[in-house]
PDB file of N, CA, C and O in Angstrom:
ATOM      1  N   ARG A 202       0.844  -1.199   0.000  1.00  0.00           N
ATOM      2  CA  ARG A 202       0.000   0.000   0.000  1.00  0.00           C
ATOM      3  C   ARG A 202       0.874   1.242   0.000  1.00  0.00           C
ATOM      4  O   ARG A 202       1.976   1.253   0.503  1.00  0.00           O
ATOM      5  N   SER A 203       0.341   2.314  -0.486  1.00  0.00           N
ATOM      6  CA  SER A 203       1.116   3.533  -0.611  1.00  0.00           C
ATOM      7  C   SER A 203       0.984   4.415   0.630  1.00  0.00           C
ATOM      8  O   SER A 203       0.131   4.205   1.493  1.00  0.00           O
ATOM      9  N   SER A 204       1.852   5.430   0.699  1.00  0.00           N
ATOM     10  CA  SER A 204       1.791   6.407   1.789  1.00  0.00           C
ATOM     11  C   SER A 204       0.458   7.144   1.791  1.00  0.00           C
ATOM     12  O   SER A 204      -0.087   7.441   2.854  1.00  0.00           O
ATOM     13  N   CYS A 205      -0.066   7.433   0.595  1.00  0.00           N
ATOM     14  CA  CYS A 205      -1.355   8.129   0.511  1.00  0.00           C
ATOM     15  C   CYS A 205      -2.463   7.276   1.111  1.00  0.00           C
ATOM     16  O   CYS A 205      -3.335   7.779   1.818  1.00  0.00           O
ATOM     17  N   ARG A 206      -2.415   5.988   0.843  1.00  0.00           N
ATOM     18  CA  ARG A 206      -3.424   5.087   1.398  1.00  0.00           C
ATOM     19  C   ARG A 206      -3.294   5.001   2.912  1.00  0.00           C
ATOM     20  O   ARG A 206      -4.283   4.935   3.639  1.00  0.00           O
ATOM     21  N   PHE A 207      -2.053   5.012   3.393  1.00  0.00           N
ATOM     22  CA  PHE A 207      -1.786   4.982   4.829  1.00  0.00           C
ATOM     23  C   PHE A 207      -2.452   6.175   5.515  1.00  0.00           C
ATOM     24  O   PHE A 207      -3.172   6.028   6.499  1.00  0.00           O
ATOM     25  N   VAL A 208      -2.242   7.359   4.988  1.00  0.00           N
ATOM     26  CA  VAL A 208      -2.810   8.568   5.587  1.00  0.00           C
ATOM     27  C   VAL A 208      -4.330   8.554   5.485  1.00  0.00           C
ATOM     28  O   VAL A 208      -5.024   8.868   6.451  1.00  0.00           O
ATOM     29  N   THR A 209      -4.865   8.161   4.342  1.00  0.00           N
ATOM     30  CA  THR A 209      -6.315   8.087   4.171  1.00  0.00           C
ATOM     31  C   THR A 209      -6.931   7.125   5.178  1.00  0.00           C
ATOM     32  O   THR A 209      -7.933   7.442   5.833  1.00  0.00           O
ATOM     33  N   ASP A 210      -6.313   5.960   5.337  1.00  0.00           N
ATOM     34  CA  ASP A 210      -6.829   4.977   6.283  1.00  0.00           C
ATOM     35  C   ASP A 210      -6.726   5.472   7.725  1.00  0.00           C
ATOM     36  O   ASP A 210      -7.629   5.249   8.528  1.00  0.00           O
ATOM     37  N   LEU A 211      -5.627   6.143   8.075  1.00  0.00           N
ATOM     38  CA  LEU A 211      -5.504   6.706   9.426  1.00  0.00           C
ATOM     39  C   LEU A 211      -6.574   7.764   9.679  1.00  0.00           C
ATOM     40  O   LEU A 211      -7.172   7.810  10.749  1.00  0.00           O
ATOM     41  N   ARG A 212      -6.798   8.608   8.691  1.00  0.00           N
ATOM     42  CA  ARG A 212      -7.841   9.639   8.840  1.00  0.00           C
ATOM     43  C   ARG A 212      -9.203   9.001   9.091  1.00  0.00           C
ATOM     44  O   ARG A 212      -9.961   9.455   9.950  1.00  0.00           O
ATOM     45  N   ARG A 213      -9.499   7.960   8.360  1.00  0.00           N
ATOM     46  CA  ARG A 213     -10.791   7.283   8.534  1.00  0.00           C
ATOM     47  C   ARG A 213     -10.878   6.582   9.882  1.00  0.00           C
ATOM     48  O   ARG A 213     -11.898   6.644  10.560  1.00  0.00           O
ATOM     49  N   THR A 214      -9.821   5.883  10.262  1.00  0.00           N
ATOM     50  CA  THR A 214      -9.809   5.140  11.519  1.00  0.00           C
ATOM     51  C   THR A 214      -9.915   6.065  12.721  1.00  0.00           C
ATOM     52  O   THR A 214     -10.680   5.813  13.654  1.00  0.00           O
ATOM     53  N   LEU A 215      -9.135   7.142  12.711  1.00  0.00           N
ATOM     54  CA  LEU A 215      -9.096   8.060  13.850  1.00  0.00           C
ATOM     55  C   LEU A 215     -10.178   9.126  13.771  1.00  0.00           C
ATOM     56  O   LEU A 215     -10.441   9.814  14.754  1.00  0.00           O
ATOM     57  N   ASP A 216     -10.786   9.306  12.606  1.00  0.00           N
ATOM     58  CA  ASP A 216     -11.777  10.356  12.367  1.00  0.00           C
ATOM     59  C   ASP A 216     -11.196  11.724  12.704  1.00  0.00           C
ATOM     60  O   ASP A 216     -11.838  12.566  13.331  1.00  0.00           O
ATOM     61  N   LEU A 217      -9.930  11.912  12.288  1.00  0.00           N
ATOM     62  CA  LEU A 217      -9.210  13.170  12.520  1.00  0.00           C
ATOM     63  C   LEU A 217      -8.376  13.499  11.286  1.00  0.00           C
ATOM     64  O   LEU A 217      -8.081  12.629  10.470  1.00  0.00           O
ATOM     65  N   ASP A 218      -7.965  14.764  11.169  1.00  0.00           N
ATOM     66  CA  ASP A 218      -7.077  15.181  10.091  1.00  0.00           C
ATOM     67  C   ASP A 218      -5.655  14.763  10.442  1.00  0.00           C
ATOM     68  O   ASP A 218      -5.113  15.160  11.474  1.00  0.00           O
ATOM     69  N   VAL A 219      -5.056  13.925   9.609  1.00  0.00           N
ATOM     70  CA  VAL A 219      -3.687  13.454   9.813  1.00  0.00           C
ATOM     71  C   VAL A 219      -2.826  13.971   8.667  1.00  0.00           C
ATOM     72  O   VAL A 219      -3.198  13.878   7.497  1.00  0.00           O
ATOM     73  N   GLN A 220      -1.667  14.538   8.989  1.00  0.00           N
ATOM     74  CA  GLN A 220      -0.695  14.971   7.989  1.00  0.00           C
ATOM     75  C   GLN A 220       0.510  14.051   8.071  1.00  0.00           C
ATOM     76  O   GLN A 220       0.831  13.516   9.134  1.00  0.00           O
ATOM     77  N   PHE A 221       1.192  13.881   6.934  1.00  0.00           N
ATOM     78  CA  PHE A 221       2.251  12.892   6.834  1.00  0.00           C
ATOM     79  C   PHE A 221       3.379  13.440   5.971  1.00  0.00           C
ATOM     80  O   PHE A 221       3.135  14.102   4.971  1.00  0.00           O
ATOM     81  N   VAL A 222       4.610  13.155   6.369  1.00  0.00           N
ATOM     82  CA  VAL A 222       5.770  13.498   5.548  1.00  0.00           C
ATOM     83  C   VAL A 222       6.733  12.323   5.590  1.00  0.00           C
ATOM     84  O   VAL A 222       6.866  11.642   6.605  1.00  0.00           O
ATOM     85  N   LYS A 223       7.358  12.057   4.454  1.00  0.00           N
ATOM     86  CA  LYS A 223       8.315  10.958   4.359  1.00  0.00           C
ATOM     87  C   LYS A 223       9.526  11.437   3.566  1.00  0.00           C
ATOM     88  O   LYS A 223       9.388  12.192   2.603  1.00  0.00           O
ATOM     89  N   THR A 224      10.699  11.000   3.991  1.00  0.00           N
ATOM     90  CA  THR A 224      11.924  11.335   3.277  1.00  0.00           C
ATOM     91  C   THR A 224      12.856  10.136   3.315  1.00  0.00           C
ATOM     92  O   THR A 224      12.693   9.238   4.136  1.00  0.00           O
ATOM     93  N   TYR A 225      13.829  10.127   2.440  1.00  0.00           N
ATOM     94  CA  TYR A 225      14.791   9.036   2.365  1.00  0.00           C
ATOM     95  C   TYR A 225      16.193   9.589   2.540  1.00  0.00           C
ATOM     96  O   TYR A 225      16.484  10.709   2.130  1.00  0.00           O
ATOM     97  N   GLU A 226      17.067   8.778   3.128  1.00  0.00           N
ATOM     98  CA  GLU A 226      18.467   9.133   3.211  1.00  0.00           C
ATOM     99  C   GLU A 226      19.289   7.888   2.901  1.00  0.00           C
ATOM    100  O   GLU A 226      18.880   6.778   3.247  1.00  0.00           O
ATOM    101  N   PRO A 227      20.433   8.066   2.251  1.00  0.00           N
ATOM    102  CA  PRO A 227      21.262   6.896   1.964  1.00  0.00           C
ATOM    103  C   PRO A 227      22.028   6.451   3.212  1.00  0.00           C
ATOM    104  O   PRO A 227      22.516   7.274   3.981  1.00  0.00           O
ATOM    105  N   GLN A 228      22.089   5.142   3.418  1.00  0.00           N
ATOM    106  CA  GLN A 228      22.918   4.598   4.484  1.00  0.00           C
ATOM    107  C   GLN A 228      24.354   4.524   3.987  1.00  0.00           C
ATOM    108  O   GLN A 228      24.623   4.713   2.806  1.00  0.00           O
ATOM    109  N   GLU A 229      25.278   4.238   4.878  1.00  0.00           N
ATOM    110  CA  GLU A 229      26.684   4.140   4.479  1.00  0.00           C
ATOM    111  C   GLU A 229      26.892   3.097   3.383  1.00  0.00           C
ATOM    112  O   GLU A 229      27.728   3.267   2.508  1.00  0.00           O
ATOM    113  N   ARG A 230      26.125   2.016   3.436  1.00  0.00           N
ATOM    114  CA  ARG A 230      26.276   0.942   2.441  1.00  0.00           C
ATOM    115  C   ARG A 230      25.564   1.267   1.132  1.00  0.00           C
ATOM    116  O   ARG A 230      25.581   0.490   0.188  1.00  0.00           O
ATOM    117  N   GLY A 231      24.908   2.442   1.064  1.00  0.00           N
ATOM    118  CA  GLY A 231      24.277   2.888  -0.177  1.00  0.00           C
ATOM    119  C   GLY A 231      22.788   2.620  -0.278  1.00  0.00           C
ATOM    120  O   GLY A 231      22.144   3.136  -1.179  1.00  0.00           O
ATOM    121  N   ALA A 232      22.248   1.814   0.621  1.00  0.00           N
ATOM    122  CA  ALA A 232      20.812   1.532   0.585  1.00  0.00           C
ATOM    123  C   ALA A 232      20.030   2.733   1.124  1.00  0.00           C
ATOM    124  O   ALA A 232      20.499   3.447   2.008  1.00  0.00           O
ATOM    125  N   LEU A 233      18.847   2.947   0.575  1.00  0.00           N
ATOM    126  CA  LEU A 233      18.012   4.041   1.067  1.00  0.00           C
ATOM    127  C   LEU A 233      17.302   3.638   2.357  1.00  0.00           C
ATOM    128  O   LEU A 233      16.844   2.513   2.509  1.00  0.00           O
ATOM    129  N   HIS A 234      17.195   4.575   3.261  1.00  0.00           N
ATOM    130  CA  HIS A 234      16.548   4.381   4.555  1.00  0.00           C
ATOM    131  C   HIS A 234      15.434   5.421   4.657  1.00  0.00           C
ATOM    132  O   HIS A 234      15.675   6.604   4.442  1.00  0.00           O
ATOM    133  N   ALA A 235      14.216   4.986   4.957  1.00  0.00           N
ATOM    134  CA  ALA A 235      13.075   5.901   4.999  1.00  0.00           C
ATOM    135  C   ALA A 235      12.832   6.429   6.407  1.00  0.00           C
ATOM    136  O   ALA A 235      12.988   5.706   7.395  1.00  0.00           O
ATOM    137  N   HIS A 236      12.460   7.692   6.486  1.00  0.00           N
ATOM    138  CA  HIS A 236      12.000   8.325   7.720  1.00  0.00           C
ATOM    139  C   HIS A 236      10.617   8.886   7.436  1.00  0.00           C
ATOM    140  O   HIS A 236      10.369   9.440   6.367  1.00  0.00           O
ATOM    141  N   ALA A 237       9.713   8.739   8.388  1.00  0.00           N
ATOM    142  CA  ALA A 237       8.356   9.236   8.196  1.00  0.00           C
ATOM    143  C   ALA A 237       7.849   9.845   9.497  1.00  0.00           C
ATOM    144  O   ALA A 237       8.261   9.450  10.581  1.00  0.00           O
ATOM    145  N   MET A 238       6.957  10.823   9.349  1.00  0.00           N
ATOM    146  CA  MET A 238       6.344  11.447  10.508  1.00  0.00           C
ATOM    147  C   MET A 238       4.876  11.710  10.181  1.00  0.00           C
ATOM    148  O   MET A 238       4.539  12.139   9.079  1.00  0.00           O
ATOM    149  N   ALA A 239       4.027  11.423  11.139  1.00  0.00           N
ATOM    150  CA  ALA A 239       2.603  11.727  10.993  1.00  0.00           C
ATOM    151  C   ALA A 239       2.182  12.549  12.196  1.00  0.00           C
ATOM    152  O   ALA A 239       2.698  12.368  13.300  1.00  0.00           O
ATOM    153  N   ARG A 240       1.261  13.468  11.965  1.00  0.00           N
ATOM    154  CA  ARG A 240       0.743  14.263  13.085  1.00  0.00           C
ATOM    155  C   ARG A 240      -0.746  14.488  12.894  1.00  0.00           C
ATOM    156  O   ARG A 240      -1.254  14.523  11.776  1.00  0.00           O
ATOM    157  N   VAL A 241      -1.411  14.629  14.018  1.00  0.00           N
ATOM    158  CA  VAL A 241      -2.838  14.914  14.025  1.00  0.00           C
ATOM    159  C   VAL A 241      -3.014  16.426  14.129  1.00  0.00           C
ATOM    160  O   VAL A 241      -2.380  17.073  14.963  1.00  0.00           O
ATOM    161  N   VAL A 242      -3.855  16.981  13.264  1.00  0.00           N
ATOM    162  CA  VAL A 242      -4.090  18.424  13.224  1.00  0.00           C
ATOM    163  C   VAL A 242      -5.492  18.707  13.765  1.00  0.00           C
ATOM    164  O   VAL A 242      -6.453  18.028  13.411  1.00  0.00           O
ATOM    165  N   ASP A 243      -5.607  19.714  14.615  1.00  0.00           N
ATOM    166  CA  ASP A 243      -6.911  20.136  15.138  1.00  0.00           C
ATOM    167  C   ASP A 243      -7.689  18.995  15.782  1.00  0.00           C
ATOM    168  O   ASP A 243      -8.868  18.774  15.510  1.00  0.00           O
ATOM    169  N   GLY A 244      -7.013  18.261  16.610  1.00  0.00           N
ATOM    170  CA  GLY A 244      -7.659  17.172  17.319  1.00  0.00           C
ATOM    171  C   GLY A 244      -6.704  16.571  18.325  1.00  0.00           C
ATOM    172  O   GLY A 244      -5.536  16.944  18.387  1.00  0.00           O
ATOM    173  N   VAL A 245      -7.203  15.652  19.092  1.00  0.00           N
ATOM    174  CA  VAL A 245      -6.392  14.992  20.103  1.00  0.00           C
ATOM    175  C   VAL A 245      -6.604  13.494  19.978  1.00  0.00           C
ATOM    176  O   VAL A 245      -7.734  13.027  19.835  1.00  0.00           O
ATOM    177  N   VAL A 246      -5.516  12.754  20.018  1.00  0.00           N
ATOM    178  CA  VAL A 246      -5.572  11.298  20.012  1.00  0.00           C
ATOM    179  C   VAL A 246      -4.482  10.793  20.949  1.00  0.00           C
ATOM    180  O   VAL A 246      -3.392  11.349  20.986  1.00  0.00           O
ATOM    181  N   SER A 247      -4.793   9.777  21.724  1.00  0.00           N
ATOM    182  CA  SER A 247      -3.793   9.241  22.641  1.00  0.00           C
ATOM    183  C   SER A 247      -2.710   8.510  21.851  1.00  0.00           C
ATOM    184  O   SER A 247      -2.942   8.021  20.739  1.00  0.00           O
ATOM    185  N   ASP A 248      -1.519   8.445  22.433  1.00  0.00           N
ATOM    186  CA  ASP A 248      -0.424   7.715  21.803  1.00  0.00           C
ATOM    187  C   ASP A 248      -0.836   6.268  21.537  1.00  0.00           C
ATOM    188  O   ASP A 248      -0.564   5.724  20.475  1.00  0.00           O
ATOM    189  N   GLU A 249      -1.483   5.658  22.516  1.00  0.00           N
ATOM    190  CA  GLU A 249      -1.862   4.254  22.377  1.00  0.00           C
ATOM    191  C   GLU A 249      -2.856   4.064  21.231  1.00  0.00           C
ATOM    192  O   GLU A 249      -2.720   3.132  20.428  1.00  0.00           O
ATOM    193  N   ARG A 250      -3.853   4.923  21.134  1.00  0.00           N
ATOM    194  CA  ARG A 250      -4.841   4.806  20.047  1.00  0.00           C
ATOM    195  C   ARG A 250      -4.176   4.979  18.684  1.00  0.00           C
ATOM    196  O   ARG A 250      -4.486   4.266  17.728  1.00  0.00           O
ATOM    197  N   PHE A 251      -3.239   5.926  18.597  1.00  0.00           N
ATOM    198  CA  PHE A 251      -2.522   6.156  17.347  1.00  0.00           C
ATOM    199  C   PHE A 251      -1.680   4.930  16.989  1.00  0.00           C
ATOM    200  O   PHE A 251      -1.691   4.458  15.862  1.00  0.00           O
ATOM    201  N   ARG A 252      -0.957   4.382  17.974  1.00  0.00           N
ATOM    202  CA  ARG A 252      -0.122   3.199  17.728  1.00  0.00           C
ATOM    203  C   ARG A 252      -0.961   1.997  17.298  1.00  0.00           C
ATOM    204  O   ARG A 252      -0.566   1.251  16.402  1.00  0.00           O
ATOM    205  N   VAL A 253      -2.106   1.807  17.932  1.00  0.00           N
ATOM    206  CA  VAL A 253      -2.988   0.699  17.563  1.00  0.00           C
ATOM    207  C   VAL A 253      -3.451   0.859  16.113  1.00  0.00           C
ATOM    208  O   VAL A 253      -3.464  -0.110  15.347  1.00  0.00           O
ATOM    209  N   ALA A 254      -3.808   2.066  15.717  1.00  0.00           N
ATOM    210  CA  ALA A 254      -4.247   2.319  14.342  1.00  0.00           C
ATOM    211  C   ALA A 254      -3.120   2.017  13.357  1.00  0.00           C
ATOM    212  O   ALA A 254      -3.347   1.415  12.301  1.00  0.00           O
ATOM    213  N   VAL A 255      -1.892   2.413  13.680  1.00  0.00           N
ATOM    214  CA  VAL A 255      -0.746   2.160  12.797  1.00  0.00           C
ATOM    215  C   VAL A 255      -0.458   0.661  12.722  1.00  0.00           C
ATOM    216  O   VAL A 255      -0.248   0.111  11.637  1.00  0.00           O
ATOM    217  N   ARG A 256      -0.452   0.002  13.872  1.00  0.00           N
ATOM    218  CA  ARG A 256      -0.197  -1.452  13.871  1.00  0.00           C
ATOM    219  C   ARG A 256      -1.244  -2.203  13.055  1.00  0.00           C
ATOM    220  O   ARG A 256      -0.919  -3.130  12.307  1.00  0.00           O
ATOM    221  N   GLU A 257      -2.497  -1.815  13.208  1.00  0.00           N
ATOM    222  CA  GLU A 257      -3.577  -2.460  12.466  1.00  0.00           C
ATOM    223  C   GLU A 257      -3.384  -2.262  10.962  1.00  0.00           C
ATOM    224  O   GLU A 257      -3.555  -3.187  10.178  1.00  0.00           O
ATOM    225  N   TRP A 258      -3.038  -1.046  10.553  1.00  0.00           N
ATOM    226  CA  TRP A 258      -2.801  -0.775   9.136  1.00  0.00           C
ATOM    227  C   TRP A 258      -1.649  -1.638   8.624  1.00  0.00           C
ATOM    228  O   TRP A 258      -1.750  -2.237   7.552  1.00  0.00           O
ATOM    229  N   CYS A 259      -0.579  -1.711   9.395  1.00  0.00           N
ATOM    230  CA  CYS A 259       0.580  -2.511   8.989  1.00  0.00           C
ATOM    231  C   CYS A 259       0.200  -3.982   8.840  1.00  0.00           C
ATOM    232  O   CYS A 259       0.607  -4.649   7.887  1.00  0.00           O
ATOM    233  N   ARG A 260      -0.578  -4.489   9.785  1.00  0.00           N
ATOM    234  CA  ARG A 260      -0.997  -5.886   9.726  1.00  0.00           C
ATOM    235  C   ARG A 260      -1.813  -6.147   8.459  1.00  0.00           C
ATOM    236  O   ARG A 260      -1.573  -7.115   7.734  1.00  0.00           O
ATOM    237  N   GLU A 261      -2.760  -5.284   8.166  1.00  0.00           N
ATOM    238  CA  GLU A 261      -3.604  -5.455   6.985  1.00  0.00           C
ATOM    239  C   GLU A 261      -2.819  -5.293   5.687  1.00  0.00           C
ATOM    240  O   GLU A 261      -3.119  -5.940   4.694  1.00  0.00           O
ATOM    241  N   ALA A 262      -1.808  -4.421   5.717  1.00  0.00           N
ATOM    242  CA  ALA A 262      -1.016  -4.156   4.518  1.00  0.00           C
ATOM    243  C   ALA A 262       0.129  -5.152   4.345  1.00  0.00           C
ATOM    244  O   ALA A 262       0.815  -5.141   3.321  1.00  0.00           O
ATOM    245  N   GLY A 263       0.365  -5.987   5.367  1.00  0.00           N
ATOM    246  CA  GLY A 263       1.471  -6.927   5.289  1.00  0.00           C
ATOM    247  C   GLY A 263       2.819  -6.262   5.455  1.00  0.00           C
ATOM    248  O   GLY A 263       3.834  -6.733   4.954  1.00  0.00           O
ATOM    249  N   VAL A 264       2.829  -5.144   6.173  1.00  0.00           N
ATOM    250  CA  VAL A 264       4.056  -4.384   6.411  1.00  0.00           C
ATOM    251  C   VAL A 264       4.521  -4.651   7.831  1.00  0.00           C
ATOM    252  O   VAL A 264       3.716  -4.654   8.758  1.00  0.00           O
ATOM    253  N   ARG A 265       5.819  -4.854   8.005  1.00  0.00           N
ATOM    254  CA  ARG A 265       6.367  -5.090   9.335  1.00  0.00           C
ATOM    255  C   ARG A 265       6.427  -3.752  10.084  1.00  0.00           C
ATOM    256  O   ARG A 265       7.046  -2.806   9.616  1.00  0.00           O
ATOM    257  N   ALA A 266       5.775  -3.670  11.219  1.00  0.00           N
ATOM    258  CA  ALA A 266       5.790  -2.447  12.030  1.00  0.00           C
ATOM    259  C   ALA A 266       6.990  -2.490  12.957  1.00  0.00           C
ATOM    260  O   ALA A 266       7.046  -3.253  13.894  1.00  0.00           O
ATOM    261  N   SER A 267       7.994  -1.669  12.660  1.00  0.00           N
ATOM    262  CA  SER A 267       9.172  -1.614  13.519  1.00  0.00           C
ATOM    263  C   SER A 267       8.862  -0.788  14.762  1.00  0.00           C
ATOM    264  O   SER A 267       7.928   0.003  14.783  1.00  0.00           O
ATOM    265  N   ASP A 268       9.636  -0.980  15.810  1.00  0.00           N
ATOM    266  CA  ASP A 268       9.425  -0.221  17.039  1.00  0.00           C
ATOM    267  C   ASP A 268       9.511   1.277  16.777  1.00  0.00           C
ATOM    268  O   ASP A 268       8.775   2.050  17.359  1.00  0.00           O
ATOM    269  N   GLY A 269      10.409   1.702  15.898  1.00  0.00           N
ATOM    270  CA  GLY A 269      10.545   3.120  15.593  1.00  0.00           C
ATOM    271  C   GLY A 269       9.327   3.700  14.908  1.00  0.00           C
ATOM    272  O   GLY A 269       9.035   4.881  15.037  1.00  0.00           O
ATOM    273  N   LEU A 270       8.594   2.843  14.197  1.00  0.00           N
ATOM    274  CA  LEU A 270       7.402   3.318  13.491  1.00  0.00           C
ATOM    275  C   LEU A 270       6.277   3.634  14.457  1.00  0.00           C
ATOM    276  O   LEU A 270       5.557   4.591  14.290  1.00  0.00           O
ATOM    277  N   VAL A 271       6.164   2.826  15.480  1.00  0.00           N
ATOM    278  CA  VAL A 271       5.016   2.979  16.362  1.00  0.00           C
ATOM    279  C   VAL A 271       5.364   3.475  17.757  1.00  0.00           C
ATOM    280  O   VAL A 271       4.488   3.735  18.548  1.00  0.00           O
ATOM    281  N   ASP A 272       6.621   3.611  18.063  1.00  0.00           N
ATOM    282  CA  ASP A 272       7.031   4.112  19.377  1.00  0.00           C
ATOM    283  C   ASP A 272       7.878   5.357  19.203  1.00  0.00           C
ATOM    284  O   ASP A 272       8.928   5.286  18.582  1.00  0.00           O
ATOM    285  N   GLY A 273       7.359   6.487  19.738  1.00  0.00           N
ATOM    286  CA  GLY A 273       8.013   7.772  19.605  1.00  0.00           C
ATOM    287  C   GLY A 273       9.455   7.744  19.828  1.00  0.00           C
ATOM    288  O   GLY A 273      10.245   8.530  19.557  1.00  0.00           O
TER     289      GLY A 273
END
């Protein structure tokens, strides 16, 4: 699934406006490493609720949720 789908699904799940940014940087060995950040705009969501939504999306998408993805 794409980043756009990720944000759309988070918005629907949380019923809040979610913004997302992703960037890549090369590792020493030359492989690209992704960094991503999501934030909730004009709303409040608990860390746990946000993490559960991300984990659920990852499970459905077949993506491995690393600790860095779901833990601040």
